[in-house]
Tab-separated table of C-alpha atoms in Angstrom:
chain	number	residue	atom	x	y	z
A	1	UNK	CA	0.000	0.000	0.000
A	2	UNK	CA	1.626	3.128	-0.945
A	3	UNK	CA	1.654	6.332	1.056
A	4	UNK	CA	-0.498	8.149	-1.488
A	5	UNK	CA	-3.248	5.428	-0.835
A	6	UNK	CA	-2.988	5.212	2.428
A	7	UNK	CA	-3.510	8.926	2.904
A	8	UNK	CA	-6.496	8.434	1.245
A	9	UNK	CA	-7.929	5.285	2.430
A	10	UNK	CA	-6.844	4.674	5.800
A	11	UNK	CA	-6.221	0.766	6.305
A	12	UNK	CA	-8.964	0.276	8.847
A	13	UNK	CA	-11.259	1.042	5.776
A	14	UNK	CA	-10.017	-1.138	3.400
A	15	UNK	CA	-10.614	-3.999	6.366
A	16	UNK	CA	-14.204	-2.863	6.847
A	17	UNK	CA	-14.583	-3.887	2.896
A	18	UNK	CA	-12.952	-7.265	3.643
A	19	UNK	CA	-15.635	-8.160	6.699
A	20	UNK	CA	-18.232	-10.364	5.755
A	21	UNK	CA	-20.612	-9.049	4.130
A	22	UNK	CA	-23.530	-8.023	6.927
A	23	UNK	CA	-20.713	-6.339	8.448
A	24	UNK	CA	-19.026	-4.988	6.047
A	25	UNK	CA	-18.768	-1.850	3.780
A	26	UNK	CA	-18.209	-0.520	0.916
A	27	UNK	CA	-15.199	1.210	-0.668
A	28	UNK	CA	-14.933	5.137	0.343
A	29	UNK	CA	-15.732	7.816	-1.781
A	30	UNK	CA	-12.297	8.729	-2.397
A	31	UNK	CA	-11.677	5.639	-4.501
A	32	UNK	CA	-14.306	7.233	-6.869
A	33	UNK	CA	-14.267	10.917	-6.828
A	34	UNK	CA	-9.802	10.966	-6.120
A	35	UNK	CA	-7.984	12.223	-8.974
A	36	UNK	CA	-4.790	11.139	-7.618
A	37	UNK	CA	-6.488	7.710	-6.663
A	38	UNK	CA	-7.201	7.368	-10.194
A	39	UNK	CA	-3.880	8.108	-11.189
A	40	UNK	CA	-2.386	5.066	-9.088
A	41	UNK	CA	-5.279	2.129	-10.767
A	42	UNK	CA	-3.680	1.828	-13.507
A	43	UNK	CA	-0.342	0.170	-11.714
A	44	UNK	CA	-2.026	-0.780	-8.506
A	45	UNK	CA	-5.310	-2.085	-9.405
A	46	UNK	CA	-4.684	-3.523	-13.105
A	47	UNK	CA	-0.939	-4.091	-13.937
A	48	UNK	CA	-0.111	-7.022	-12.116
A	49	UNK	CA	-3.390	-8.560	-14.014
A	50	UNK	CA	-5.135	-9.067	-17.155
A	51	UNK	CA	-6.931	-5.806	-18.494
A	52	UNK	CA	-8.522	-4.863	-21.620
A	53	UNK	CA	-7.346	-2.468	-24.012
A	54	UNK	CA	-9.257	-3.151	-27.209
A	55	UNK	CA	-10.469	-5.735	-29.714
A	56	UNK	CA	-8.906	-7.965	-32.276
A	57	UNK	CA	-11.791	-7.185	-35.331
A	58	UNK	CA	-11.102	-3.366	-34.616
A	59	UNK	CA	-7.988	-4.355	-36.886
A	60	UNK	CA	-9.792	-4.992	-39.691
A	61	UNK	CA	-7.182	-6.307	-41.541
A	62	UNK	CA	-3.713	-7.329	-41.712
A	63	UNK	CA	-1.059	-4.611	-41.534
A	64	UNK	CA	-3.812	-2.711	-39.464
A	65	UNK	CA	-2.795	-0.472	-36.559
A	66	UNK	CA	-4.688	1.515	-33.886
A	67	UNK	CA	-3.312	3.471	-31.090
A	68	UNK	CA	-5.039	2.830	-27.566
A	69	UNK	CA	-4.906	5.329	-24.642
A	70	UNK	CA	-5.072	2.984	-21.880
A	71	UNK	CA	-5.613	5.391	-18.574
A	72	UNK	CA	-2.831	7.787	-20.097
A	73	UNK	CA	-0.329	4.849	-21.213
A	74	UNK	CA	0.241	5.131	-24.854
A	75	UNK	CA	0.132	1.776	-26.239
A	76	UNK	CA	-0.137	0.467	-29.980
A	77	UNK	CA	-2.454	-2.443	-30.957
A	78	UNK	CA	-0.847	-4.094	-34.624
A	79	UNK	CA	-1.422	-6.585	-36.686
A	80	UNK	CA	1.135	-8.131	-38.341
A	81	UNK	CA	1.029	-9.363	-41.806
A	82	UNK	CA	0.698	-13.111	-41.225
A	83	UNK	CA	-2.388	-12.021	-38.871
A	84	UNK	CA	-1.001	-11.843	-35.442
A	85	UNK	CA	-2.300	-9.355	-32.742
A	86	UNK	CA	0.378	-7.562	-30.775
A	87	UNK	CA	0.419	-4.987	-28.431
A	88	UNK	CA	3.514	-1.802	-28.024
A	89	UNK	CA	4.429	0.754	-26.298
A	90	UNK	CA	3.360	3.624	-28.481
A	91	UNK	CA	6.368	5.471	-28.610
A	92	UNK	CA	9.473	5.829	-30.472
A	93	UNK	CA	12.707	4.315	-29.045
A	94	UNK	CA	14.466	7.351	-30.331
A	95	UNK	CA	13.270	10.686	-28.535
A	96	UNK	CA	9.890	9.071	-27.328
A	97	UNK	CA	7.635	10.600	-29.869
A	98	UNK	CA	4.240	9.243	-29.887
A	99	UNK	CA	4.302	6.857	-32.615
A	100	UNK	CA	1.182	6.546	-33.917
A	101	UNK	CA	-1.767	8.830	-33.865
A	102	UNK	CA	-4.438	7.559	-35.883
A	103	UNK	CA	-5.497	3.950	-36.373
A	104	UNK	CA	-4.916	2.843	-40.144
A	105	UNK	CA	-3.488	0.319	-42.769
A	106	UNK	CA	0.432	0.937	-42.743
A	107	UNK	CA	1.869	0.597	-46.634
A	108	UNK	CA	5.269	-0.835	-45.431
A	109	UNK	CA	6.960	0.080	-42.245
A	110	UNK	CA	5.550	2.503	-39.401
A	111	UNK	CA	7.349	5.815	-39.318
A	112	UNK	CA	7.547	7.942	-36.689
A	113	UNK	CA	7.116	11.719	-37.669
A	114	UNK	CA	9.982	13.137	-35.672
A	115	UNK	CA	13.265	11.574	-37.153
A	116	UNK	CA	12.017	9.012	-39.842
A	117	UNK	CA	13.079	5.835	-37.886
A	118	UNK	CA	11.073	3.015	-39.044
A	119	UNK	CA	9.700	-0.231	-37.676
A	120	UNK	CA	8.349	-3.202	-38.876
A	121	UNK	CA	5.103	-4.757	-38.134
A	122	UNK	CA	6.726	-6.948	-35.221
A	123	UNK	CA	7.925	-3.971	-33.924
A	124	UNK	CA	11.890	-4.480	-35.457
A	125	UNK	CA	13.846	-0.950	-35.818
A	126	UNK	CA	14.437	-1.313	-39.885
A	127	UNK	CA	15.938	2.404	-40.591
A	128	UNK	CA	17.684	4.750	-38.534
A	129	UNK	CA	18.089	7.643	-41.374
A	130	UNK	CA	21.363	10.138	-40.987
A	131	UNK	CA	21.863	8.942	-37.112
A	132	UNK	CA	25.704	8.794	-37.875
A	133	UNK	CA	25.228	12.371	-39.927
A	134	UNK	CA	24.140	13.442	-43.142
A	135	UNK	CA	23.874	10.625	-45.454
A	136	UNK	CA	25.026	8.142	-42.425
A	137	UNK	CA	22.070	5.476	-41.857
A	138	UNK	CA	23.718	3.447	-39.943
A	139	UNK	CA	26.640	3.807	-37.161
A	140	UNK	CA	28.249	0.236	-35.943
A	141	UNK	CA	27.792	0.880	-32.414
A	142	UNK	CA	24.512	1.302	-32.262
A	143	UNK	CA	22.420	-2.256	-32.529
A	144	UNK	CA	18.958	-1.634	-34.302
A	145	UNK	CA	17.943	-5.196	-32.812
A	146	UNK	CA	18.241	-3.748	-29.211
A	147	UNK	CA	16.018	-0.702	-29.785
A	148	UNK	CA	12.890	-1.923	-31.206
A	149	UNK	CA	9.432	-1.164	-29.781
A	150	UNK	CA	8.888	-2.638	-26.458
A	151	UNK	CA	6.737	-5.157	-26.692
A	152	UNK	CA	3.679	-5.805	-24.255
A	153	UNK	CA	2.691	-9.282	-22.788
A	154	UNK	CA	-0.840	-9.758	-24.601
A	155	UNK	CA	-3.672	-12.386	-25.389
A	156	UNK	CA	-6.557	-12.659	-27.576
A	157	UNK	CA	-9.638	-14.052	-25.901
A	158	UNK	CA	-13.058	-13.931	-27.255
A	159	UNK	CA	-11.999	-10.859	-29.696
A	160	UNK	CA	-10.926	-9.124	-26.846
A	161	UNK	CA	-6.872	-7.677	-26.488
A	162	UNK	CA	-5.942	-8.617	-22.725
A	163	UNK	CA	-2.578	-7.025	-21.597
A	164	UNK	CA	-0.473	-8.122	-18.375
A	165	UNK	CA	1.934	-4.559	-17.822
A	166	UNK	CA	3.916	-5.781	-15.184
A	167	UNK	CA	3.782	-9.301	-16.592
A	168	UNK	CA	3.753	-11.576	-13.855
A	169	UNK	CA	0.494	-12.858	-14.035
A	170	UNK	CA	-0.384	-16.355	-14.389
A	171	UNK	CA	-0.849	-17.428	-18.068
A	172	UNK	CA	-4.235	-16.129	-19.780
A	173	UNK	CA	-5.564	-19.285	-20.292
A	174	UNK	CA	-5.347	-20.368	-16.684
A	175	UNK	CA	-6.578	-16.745	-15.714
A	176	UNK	CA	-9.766	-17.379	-17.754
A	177	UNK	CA	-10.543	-21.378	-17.726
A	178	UNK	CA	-12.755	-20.912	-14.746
A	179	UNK	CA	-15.177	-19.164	-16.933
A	180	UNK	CA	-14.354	-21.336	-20.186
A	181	UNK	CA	-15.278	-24.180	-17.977
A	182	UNK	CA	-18.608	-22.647	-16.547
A	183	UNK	CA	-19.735	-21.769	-19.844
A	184	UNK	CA	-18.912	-24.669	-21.368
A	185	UNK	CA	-21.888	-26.437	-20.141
A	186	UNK	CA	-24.029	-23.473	-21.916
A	187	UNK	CA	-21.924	-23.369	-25.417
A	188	UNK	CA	-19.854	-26.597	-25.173
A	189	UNK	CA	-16.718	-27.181	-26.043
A	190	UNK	CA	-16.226	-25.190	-29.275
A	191	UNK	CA	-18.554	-22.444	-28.727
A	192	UNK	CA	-16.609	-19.369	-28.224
A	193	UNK	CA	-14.996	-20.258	-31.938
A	194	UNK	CA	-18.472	-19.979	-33.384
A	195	UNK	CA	-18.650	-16.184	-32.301
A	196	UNK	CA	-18.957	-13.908	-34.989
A	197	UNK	CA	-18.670	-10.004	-35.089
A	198	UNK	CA	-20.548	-8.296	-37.427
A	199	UNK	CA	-20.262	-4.047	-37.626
A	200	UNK	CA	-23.676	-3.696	-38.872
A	201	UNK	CA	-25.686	-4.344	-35.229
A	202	UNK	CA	-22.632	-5.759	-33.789
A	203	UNK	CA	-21.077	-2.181	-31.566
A	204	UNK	CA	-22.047	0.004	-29.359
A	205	UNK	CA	-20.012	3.239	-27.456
A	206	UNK	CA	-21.353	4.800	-24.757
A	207	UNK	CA	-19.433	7.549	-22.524
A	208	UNK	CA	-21.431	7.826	-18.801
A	209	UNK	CA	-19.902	10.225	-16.536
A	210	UNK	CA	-19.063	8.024	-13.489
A	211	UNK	CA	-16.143	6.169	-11.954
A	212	UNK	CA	-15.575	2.985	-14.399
A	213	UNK	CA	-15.550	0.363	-10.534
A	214	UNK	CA	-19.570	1.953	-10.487
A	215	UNK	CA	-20.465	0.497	-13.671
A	216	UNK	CA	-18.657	-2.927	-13.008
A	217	UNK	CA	-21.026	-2.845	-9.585
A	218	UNK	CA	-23.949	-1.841	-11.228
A	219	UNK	CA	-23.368	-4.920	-13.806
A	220	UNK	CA	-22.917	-7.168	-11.090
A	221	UNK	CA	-26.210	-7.154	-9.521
A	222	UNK	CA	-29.962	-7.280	-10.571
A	223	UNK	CA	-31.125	-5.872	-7.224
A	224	UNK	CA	-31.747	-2.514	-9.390
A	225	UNK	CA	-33.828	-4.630	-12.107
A	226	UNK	CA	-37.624	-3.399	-10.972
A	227	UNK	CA	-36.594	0.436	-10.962
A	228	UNK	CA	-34.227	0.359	-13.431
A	229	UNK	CA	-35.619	-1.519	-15.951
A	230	UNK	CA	-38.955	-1.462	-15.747
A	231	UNK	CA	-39.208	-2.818	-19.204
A	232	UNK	CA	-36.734	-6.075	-18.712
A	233	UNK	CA	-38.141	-6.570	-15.288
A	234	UNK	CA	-41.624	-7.779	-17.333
A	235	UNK	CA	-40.154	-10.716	-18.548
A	236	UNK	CA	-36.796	-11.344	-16.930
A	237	UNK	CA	-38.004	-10.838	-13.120
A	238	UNK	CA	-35.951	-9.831	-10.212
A	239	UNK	CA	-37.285	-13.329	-8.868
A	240	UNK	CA	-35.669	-15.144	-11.840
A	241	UNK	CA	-31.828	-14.143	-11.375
A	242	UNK	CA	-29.962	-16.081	-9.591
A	243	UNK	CA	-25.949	-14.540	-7.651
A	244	UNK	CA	-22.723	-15.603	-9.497
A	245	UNK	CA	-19.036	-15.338	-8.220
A	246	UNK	CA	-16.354	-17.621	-8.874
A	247	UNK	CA	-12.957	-18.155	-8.972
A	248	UNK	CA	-10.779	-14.670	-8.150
A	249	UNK	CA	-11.980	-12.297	-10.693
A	250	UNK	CA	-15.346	-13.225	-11.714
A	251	UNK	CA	-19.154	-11.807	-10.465
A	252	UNK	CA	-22.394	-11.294	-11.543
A	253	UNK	CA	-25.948	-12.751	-12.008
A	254	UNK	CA	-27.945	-15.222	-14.134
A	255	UNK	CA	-31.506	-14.790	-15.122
A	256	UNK	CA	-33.973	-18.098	-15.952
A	257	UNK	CA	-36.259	-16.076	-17.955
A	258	UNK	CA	-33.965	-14.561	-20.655
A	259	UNK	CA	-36.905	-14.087	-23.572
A	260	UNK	CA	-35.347	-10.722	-25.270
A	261	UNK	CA	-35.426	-12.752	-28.756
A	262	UNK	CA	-38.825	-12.794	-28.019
A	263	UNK	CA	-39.577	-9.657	-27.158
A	264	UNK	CA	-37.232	-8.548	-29.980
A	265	UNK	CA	-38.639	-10.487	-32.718
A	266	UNK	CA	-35.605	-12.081	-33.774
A	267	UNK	CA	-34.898	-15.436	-34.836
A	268	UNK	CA	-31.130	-15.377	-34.632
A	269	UNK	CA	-29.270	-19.100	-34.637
A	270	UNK	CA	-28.603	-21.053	-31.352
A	271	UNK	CA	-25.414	-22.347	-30.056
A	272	UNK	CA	-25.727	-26.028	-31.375
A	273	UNK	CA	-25.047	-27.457	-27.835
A	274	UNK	CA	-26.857	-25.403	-25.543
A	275	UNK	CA	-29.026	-27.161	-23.128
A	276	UNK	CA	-32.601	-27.651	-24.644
A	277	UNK	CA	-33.752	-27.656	-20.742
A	278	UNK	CA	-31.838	-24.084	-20.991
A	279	UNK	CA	-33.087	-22.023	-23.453
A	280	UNK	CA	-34.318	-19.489	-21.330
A	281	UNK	CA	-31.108	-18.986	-19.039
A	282	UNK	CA	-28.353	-15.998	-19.660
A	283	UNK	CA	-25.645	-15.311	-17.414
A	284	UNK	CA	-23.942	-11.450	-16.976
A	285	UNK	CA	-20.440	-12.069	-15.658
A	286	UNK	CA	-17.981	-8.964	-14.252
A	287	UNK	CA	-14.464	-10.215	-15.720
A	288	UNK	CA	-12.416	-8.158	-13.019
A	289	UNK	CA	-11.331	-5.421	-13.668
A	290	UNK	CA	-13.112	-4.025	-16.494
A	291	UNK	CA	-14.532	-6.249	-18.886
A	292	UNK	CA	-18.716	-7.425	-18.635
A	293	UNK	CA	-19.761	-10.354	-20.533
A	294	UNK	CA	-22.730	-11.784	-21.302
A	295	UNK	CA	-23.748	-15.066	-22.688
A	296	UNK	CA	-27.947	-16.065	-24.196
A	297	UNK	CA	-28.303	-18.703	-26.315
A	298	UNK	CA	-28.182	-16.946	-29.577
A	299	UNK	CA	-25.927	-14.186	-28.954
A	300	UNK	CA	-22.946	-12.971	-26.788
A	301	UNK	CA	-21.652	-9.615	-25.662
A	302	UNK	CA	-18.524	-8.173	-24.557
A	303	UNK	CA	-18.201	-4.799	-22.949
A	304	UNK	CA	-14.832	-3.153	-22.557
A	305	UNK	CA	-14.889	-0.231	-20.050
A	306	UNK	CA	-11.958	2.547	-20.772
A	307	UNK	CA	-11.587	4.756	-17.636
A	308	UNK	CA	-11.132	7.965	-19.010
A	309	UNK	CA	-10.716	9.953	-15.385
A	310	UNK	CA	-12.249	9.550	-11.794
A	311	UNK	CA	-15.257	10.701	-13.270
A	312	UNK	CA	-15.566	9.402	-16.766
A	313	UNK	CA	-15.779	5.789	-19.051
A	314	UNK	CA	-16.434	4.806	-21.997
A	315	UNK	CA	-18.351	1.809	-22.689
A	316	UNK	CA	-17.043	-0.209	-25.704
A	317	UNK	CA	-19.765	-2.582	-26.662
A	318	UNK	CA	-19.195	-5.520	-29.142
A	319	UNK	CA	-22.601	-8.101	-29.694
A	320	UNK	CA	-21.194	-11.898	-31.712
A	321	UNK	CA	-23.293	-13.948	-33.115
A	322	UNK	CA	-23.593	-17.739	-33.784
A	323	UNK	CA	-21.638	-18.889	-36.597
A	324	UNK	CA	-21.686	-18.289	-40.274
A	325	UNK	CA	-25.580	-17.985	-40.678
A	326	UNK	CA	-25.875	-15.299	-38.374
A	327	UNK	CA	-24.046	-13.024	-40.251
A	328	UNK	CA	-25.990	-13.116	-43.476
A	329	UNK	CA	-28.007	-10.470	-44.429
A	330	UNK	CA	-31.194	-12.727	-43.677
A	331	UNK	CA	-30.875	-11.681	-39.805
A	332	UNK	CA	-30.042	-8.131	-40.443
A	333	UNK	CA	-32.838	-7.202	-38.922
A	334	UNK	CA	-32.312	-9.855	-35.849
A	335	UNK	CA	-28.897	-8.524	-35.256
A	336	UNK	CA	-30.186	-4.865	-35.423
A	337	UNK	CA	-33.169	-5.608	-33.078
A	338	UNK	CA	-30.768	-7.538	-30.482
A	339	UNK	CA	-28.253	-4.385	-30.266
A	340	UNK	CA	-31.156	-2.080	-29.989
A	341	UNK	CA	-32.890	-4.066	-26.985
A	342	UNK	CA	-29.255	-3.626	-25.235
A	343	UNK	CA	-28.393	-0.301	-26.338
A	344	UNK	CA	-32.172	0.586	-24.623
A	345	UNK	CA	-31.058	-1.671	-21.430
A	346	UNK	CA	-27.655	-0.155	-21.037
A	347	UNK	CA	-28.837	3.596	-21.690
A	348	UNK	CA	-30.964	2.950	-18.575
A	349	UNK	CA	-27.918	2.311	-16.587
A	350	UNK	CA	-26.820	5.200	-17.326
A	351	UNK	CA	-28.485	7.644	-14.680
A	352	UNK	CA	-27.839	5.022	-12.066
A	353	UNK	CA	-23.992	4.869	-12.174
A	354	UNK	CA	-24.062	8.638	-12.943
A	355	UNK	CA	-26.494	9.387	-10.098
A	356	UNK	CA	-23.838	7.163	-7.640
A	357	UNK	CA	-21.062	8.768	-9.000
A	358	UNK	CA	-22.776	12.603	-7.823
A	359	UNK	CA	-23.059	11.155	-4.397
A	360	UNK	CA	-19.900	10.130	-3.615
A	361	UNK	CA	-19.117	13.545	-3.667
A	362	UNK	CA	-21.253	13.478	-0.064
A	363	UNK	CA	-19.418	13.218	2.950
A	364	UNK	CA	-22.573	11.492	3.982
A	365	UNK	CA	-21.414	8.871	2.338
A	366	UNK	CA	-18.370	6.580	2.800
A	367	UNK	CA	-19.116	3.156	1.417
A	368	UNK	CA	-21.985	2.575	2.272
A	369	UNK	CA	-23.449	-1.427	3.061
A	370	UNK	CA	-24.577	-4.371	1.175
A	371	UNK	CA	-27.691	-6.402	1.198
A	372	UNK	CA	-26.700	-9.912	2.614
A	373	UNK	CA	-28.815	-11.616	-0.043
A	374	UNK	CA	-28.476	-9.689	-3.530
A	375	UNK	CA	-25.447	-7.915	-3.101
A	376	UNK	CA	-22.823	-10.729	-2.739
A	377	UNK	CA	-21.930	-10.290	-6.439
A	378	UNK	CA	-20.910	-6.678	-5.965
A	379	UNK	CA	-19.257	-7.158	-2.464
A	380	UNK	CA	-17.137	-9.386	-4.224
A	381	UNK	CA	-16.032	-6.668	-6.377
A	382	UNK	CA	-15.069	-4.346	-3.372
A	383	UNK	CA	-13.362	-7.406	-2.122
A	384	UNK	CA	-11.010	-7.496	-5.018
A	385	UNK	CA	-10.539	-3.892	-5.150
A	386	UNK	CA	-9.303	-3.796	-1.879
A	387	UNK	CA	-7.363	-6.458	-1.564
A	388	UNK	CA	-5.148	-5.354	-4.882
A	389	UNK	CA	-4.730	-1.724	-2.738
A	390	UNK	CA	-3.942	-3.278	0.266
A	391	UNK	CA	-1.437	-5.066	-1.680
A	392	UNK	CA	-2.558	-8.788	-0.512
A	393	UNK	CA	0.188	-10.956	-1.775
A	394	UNK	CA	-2.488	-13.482	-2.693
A	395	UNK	CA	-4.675	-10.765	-5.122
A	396	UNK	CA	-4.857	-12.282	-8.200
């Protein structure tokens, strides 16, 4: 814990998150409203982990680039030309320019606009032009193989770019098998390769003005549903959801009475080995720290959440559908009809997290307290949070 956290949250309140839950509260205000908390997430909360920084189809093809602001770390997003996702440092080994401003095809190498160097699309220095002097490209003490862009540890999963910063963290696929293997029993074995991403009703963006930790809370409960979503609440009760939280990093809730195709109109194609028994379930899962998921039997969703400030996130929504079929122009309309229903569902989140992130501005509020029933999900959540700035050896 460093000194800059603990001035802010004292260490007594970090163990009042960690009590059980009918004892316990929630995290203080000033781990929503602080600036300078903020400005210590990034390395505290995330880097020793797996966070999201963008997604795979964004680089629509190969030799496709995009630059990524992840919480004021410049980092680079490429695809090579065989097809393989990296992630960089966005910067220049030179003088530290900013690489890359805009996301695009590259013709050849990436230049940087300063002093011409070049790179390739593995991130190999290929031209150094006059470094020894005019007409000198090259000088024999200095290594081009040493200076390349730094690379970042990264994984694909689901679409979704995952990087480690610090990278120390277990592999990916042991971070996420406890939710491969939950889902599994929904989607079977090959399910999450017969995702498809589509751009017509296939994203979403959404920028709320609130804390991004308020939105992963909000996701993890349906304690809200009645008042919130009056509309979903007809059909997919507050009765009918069920708690989830598993494994380290994962919470949220489960509904028996998914029926949105229905209410939608759509038709869309089914995961060929979900449950017959099961039609009707759909589970919402937090993927700690800022990625929501959600799995029905003819679509998925993934929501990346960019914090932007204390106060501010963006909401990157991608919808995939099931297989090949889905993406013909035959369920158009489905597809369209599906991202509309959540577009209307997530829009009415929006005054909730906004209206939580104006009162922790209160000093009438510090935390708060948790239902012991329906609020396990997001006490979970303040579990992890505070466990990573306590600096728990064991937070994974």
């Amino acid at each position: 814990m460093t000194d800059l956290t603990q001035s802010l949250i004292p260490a007594q309140q970090l163990d009042d998150v960690l009590a059980p839950i009918e004892e316990a509260t929630g995290m203080p205000n000033a781990a929503y409203v602080s600036e300078a908390f903020y400005s210590q997430e990034r390395d505290q909360l995330m880097a020793s982990t797996w966070a999201c920084v963008g997604f795979a189809s964004d680089l629509v093809k190969n030799g496709y680039v995009k630059p990524v602001n992840f919480m004021g770390l410049p980092l680079l997003m490429m695809r090579n030309k065989d097809g393989e996702t990296q992630v960089f440092h966005n910067v220049c080994s030179h003088r530290g320019m900013q690489l890359v401003a805009e996301e695009g095809e590259v013709q050849g190498v990436i230049r940087c606009p300063y002093h011409s160097w070049t790179y390739d699309l593995n991130g190999n220095l290929r031209g150094t032009p006059h470094i020894g002097g005019v007409g000198q490209h090259k000088v024999d003490s200095f290594k081009c193989e040493k200076h390349g862009l730094k690379a970042i540890r990264s994984a694909v999963w689901m679409d979704m770019v995952f990087i480690n910063l610090d990278g120390q963290a277990p592999d990916f696929a042991e971070h996420v098998a406890p939710l491969e293997n939950r889902w599994r029993d929904f989607i079977g074995a090959d399910g999450f390769d017969l995702l498809r991403r589509v751009n017509m009703g296939g994203n979403l963006e959404i920028t709320v003005n609130c804390n991004w930790k308020l939105a992963v809370e909000n996701y993890c409960e349906s304690y809200h549903l009645p008042w919130v979503h009056p509309s979903l609440n007809t059909y997919s009760r507050l009765e009918d959801h069920y708690n989830i939280q598993f494994g380290e990093h994962f919470s949220g809730q489960g509904s028996l009475a998914y029926r949105l195709s229905d209410v939608a109109g759509t038709s869309l194609p089914k995961f060929p080995s979900w449950p017959k028994d099961k039609m009707e379930h759909a589970e919402y899962v937090s993927f700690f720290p800022n990625v929501l998921l959600g799995i029905q039997a003819d679509h998925g969703f993934a929501m990346m959440l960019e914090p932007v400030s204390a106060g501010q996130t963006v909401e990157h929504l991608r919808v995939y559908y099931v297989g090949d079929e889905a993406t013909q122009d035959a369920f158009a309309a489905c597809r369209t009809s599906t991202l509309e229903s959540w577009r209307v569902v997530f829009g009415e989140d929006i005054a909730a997290v906004e209206g939580m992130q104006r009162g922790r501005q209160s000093p009438g509020f510090q935390g708060g307290v948790f239902s012991p029933v329906l609020d396990h999900p997001t006490h979970f959540f303040h579990q992890w949070v505070a466990r990573r700035v306590r600096g728990d050896a064991e937070a994974a």
